[in-house]
Coordinates of C-alpha atoms in Angstrom, one line a residue:
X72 CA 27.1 -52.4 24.4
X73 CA 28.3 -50.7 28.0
X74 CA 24.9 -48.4 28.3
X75 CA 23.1 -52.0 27.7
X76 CA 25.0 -53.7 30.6
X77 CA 24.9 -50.5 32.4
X78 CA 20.9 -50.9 32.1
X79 CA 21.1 -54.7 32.7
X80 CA 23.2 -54.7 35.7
X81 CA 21.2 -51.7 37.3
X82 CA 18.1 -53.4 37.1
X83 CA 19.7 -56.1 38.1
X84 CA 20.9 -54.3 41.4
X85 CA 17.9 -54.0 43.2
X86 CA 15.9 -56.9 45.1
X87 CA 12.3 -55.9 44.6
X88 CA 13.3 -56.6 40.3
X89 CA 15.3 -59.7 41.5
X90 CA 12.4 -61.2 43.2
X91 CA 10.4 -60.4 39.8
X92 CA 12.5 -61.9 37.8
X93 CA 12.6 -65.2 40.4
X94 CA 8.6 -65.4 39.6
X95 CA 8.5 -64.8 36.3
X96 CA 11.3 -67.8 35.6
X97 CA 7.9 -69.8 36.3
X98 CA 5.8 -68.3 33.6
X99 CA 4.4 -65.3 32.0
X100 CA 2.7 -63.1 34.6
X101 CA 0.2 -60.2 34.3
X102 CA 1.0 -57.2 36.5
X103 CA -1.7 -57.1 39.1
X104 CA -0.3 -61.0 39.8
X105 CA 3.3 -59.3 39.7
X106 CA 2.4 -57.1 42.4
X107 CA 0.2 -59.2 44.6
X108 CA 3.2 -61.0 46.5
X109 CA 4.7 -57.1 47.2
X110 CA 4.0 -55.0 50.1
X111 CA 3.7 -51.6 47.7
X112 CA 1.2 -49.6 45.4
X113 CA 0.5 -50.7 42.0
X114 CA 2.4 -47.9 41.2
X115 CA 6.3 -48.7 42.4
X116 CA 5.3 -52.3 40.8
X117 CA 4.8 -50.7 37.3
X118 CA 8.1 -48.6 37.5
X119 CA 9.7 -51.8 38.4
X120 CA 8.8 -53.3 35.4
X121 CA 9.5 -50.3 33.3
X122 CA 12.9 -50.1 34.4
X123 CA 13.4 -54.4 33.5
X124 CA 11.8 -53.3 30.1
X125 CA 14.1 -50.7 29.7
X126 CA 16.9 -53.2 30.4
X127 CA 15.5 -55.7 28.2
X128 CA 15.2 -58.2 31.2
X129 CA 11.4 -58.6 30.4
X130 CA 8.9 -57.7 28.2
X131 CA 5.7 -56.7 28.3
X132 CA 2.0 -57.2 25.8
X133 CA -1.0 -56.4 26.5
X134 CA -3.9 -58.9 25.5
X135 CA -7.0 -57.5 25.8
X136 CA -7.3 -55.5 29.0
X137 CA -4.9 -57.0 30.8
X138 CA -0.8 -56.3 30.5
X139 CA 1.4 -59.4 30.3
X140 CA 5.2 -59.8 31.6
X141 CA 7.5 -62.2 29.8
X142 CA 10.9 -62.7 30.8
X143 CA 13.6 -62.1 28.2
X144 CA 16.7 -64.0 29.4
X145 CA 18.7 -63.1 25.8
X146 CA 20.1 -59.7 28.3
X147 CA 20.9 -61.7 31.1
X148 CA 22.7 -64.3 28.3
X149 CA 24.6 -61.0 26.9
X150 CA 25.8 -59.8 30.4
X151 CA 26.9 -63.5 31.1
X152 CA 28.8 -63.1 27.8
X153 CA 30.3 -59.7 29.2
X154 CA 31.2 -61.7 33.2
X155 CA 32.3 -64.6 31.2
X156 CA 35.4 -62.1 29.4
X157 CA 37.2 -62.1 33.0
X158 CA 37.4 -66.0 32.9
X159 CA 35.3 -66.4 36.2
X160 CA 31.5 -67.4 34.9
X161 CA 30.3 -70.1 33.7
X162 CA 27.3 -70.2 30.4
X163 CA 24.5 -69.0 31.6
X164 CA 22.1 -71.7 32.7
X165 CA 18.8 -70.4 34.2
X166 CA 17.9 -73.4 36.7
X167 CA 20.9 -72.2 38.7
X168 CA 20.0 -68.8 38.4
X169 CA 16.9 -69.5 40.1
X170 CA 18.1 -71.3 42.7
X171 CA 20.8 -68.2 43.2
X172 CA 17.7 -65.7 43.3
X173 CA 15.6 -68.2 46.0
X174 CA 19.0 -68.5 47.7
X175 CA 18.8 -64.6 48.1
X176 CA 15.6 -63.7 48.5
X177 CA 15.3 -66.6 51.3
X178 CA 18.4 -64.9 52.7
X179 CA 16.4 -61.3 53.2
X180 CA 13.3 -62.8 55.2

């Protein structure tokens, strides 16, 4: 379980995947809409996303021609779990965990 909450909280770590994660609380996304908000190539978008997959954070179909991103909030749930063993967090609740990423990403403008 630690390489999975290695994973978790390394994707976790960076602000570009944050502010993913933050949109795709909303709905299901497909890439190009992913990307359009980000001043960066198609490219650094798609590693983005491969590193969240990796992490289990999100994952991804394609339907038809076009790919799909769908967040998975069961890792976020298991590194809550892991947070919650030093008596400091509360259950996972993702309302507040939107409002924590708007609070952040607000904070970087």
């Amino acid at each position: 379980m630690t390489d999975r909450l290695d994973t978790v909280f390394a994707a976790l770590a960076d602000p570009t995947r944050r502010a993913i994660l933050a949109m795709l609380l909303e709905d299901d996304m497909a890439v190009t809409d992913v990307a359009e908000p980000f001043a960066m190539s198609l490219a650094a978008i798609s590693k983005h996303l491969a590193v969240l997959a990796d992490a289990r954070l999100i994952s991804r179909e394609k339907r038809g021609r076009v790919i799909w991103c769908k967040l998975e909030p069961e890792a976020m749930r298991e590194a809550t779990v892991w947070m919650r063993g030093f008596g400091q967090v509360d259950p996972l609740d993702l309302d507040d965990f939107e409002r924590f990423l708007e609070q952040e990403l607000s904070e970087g403008d």
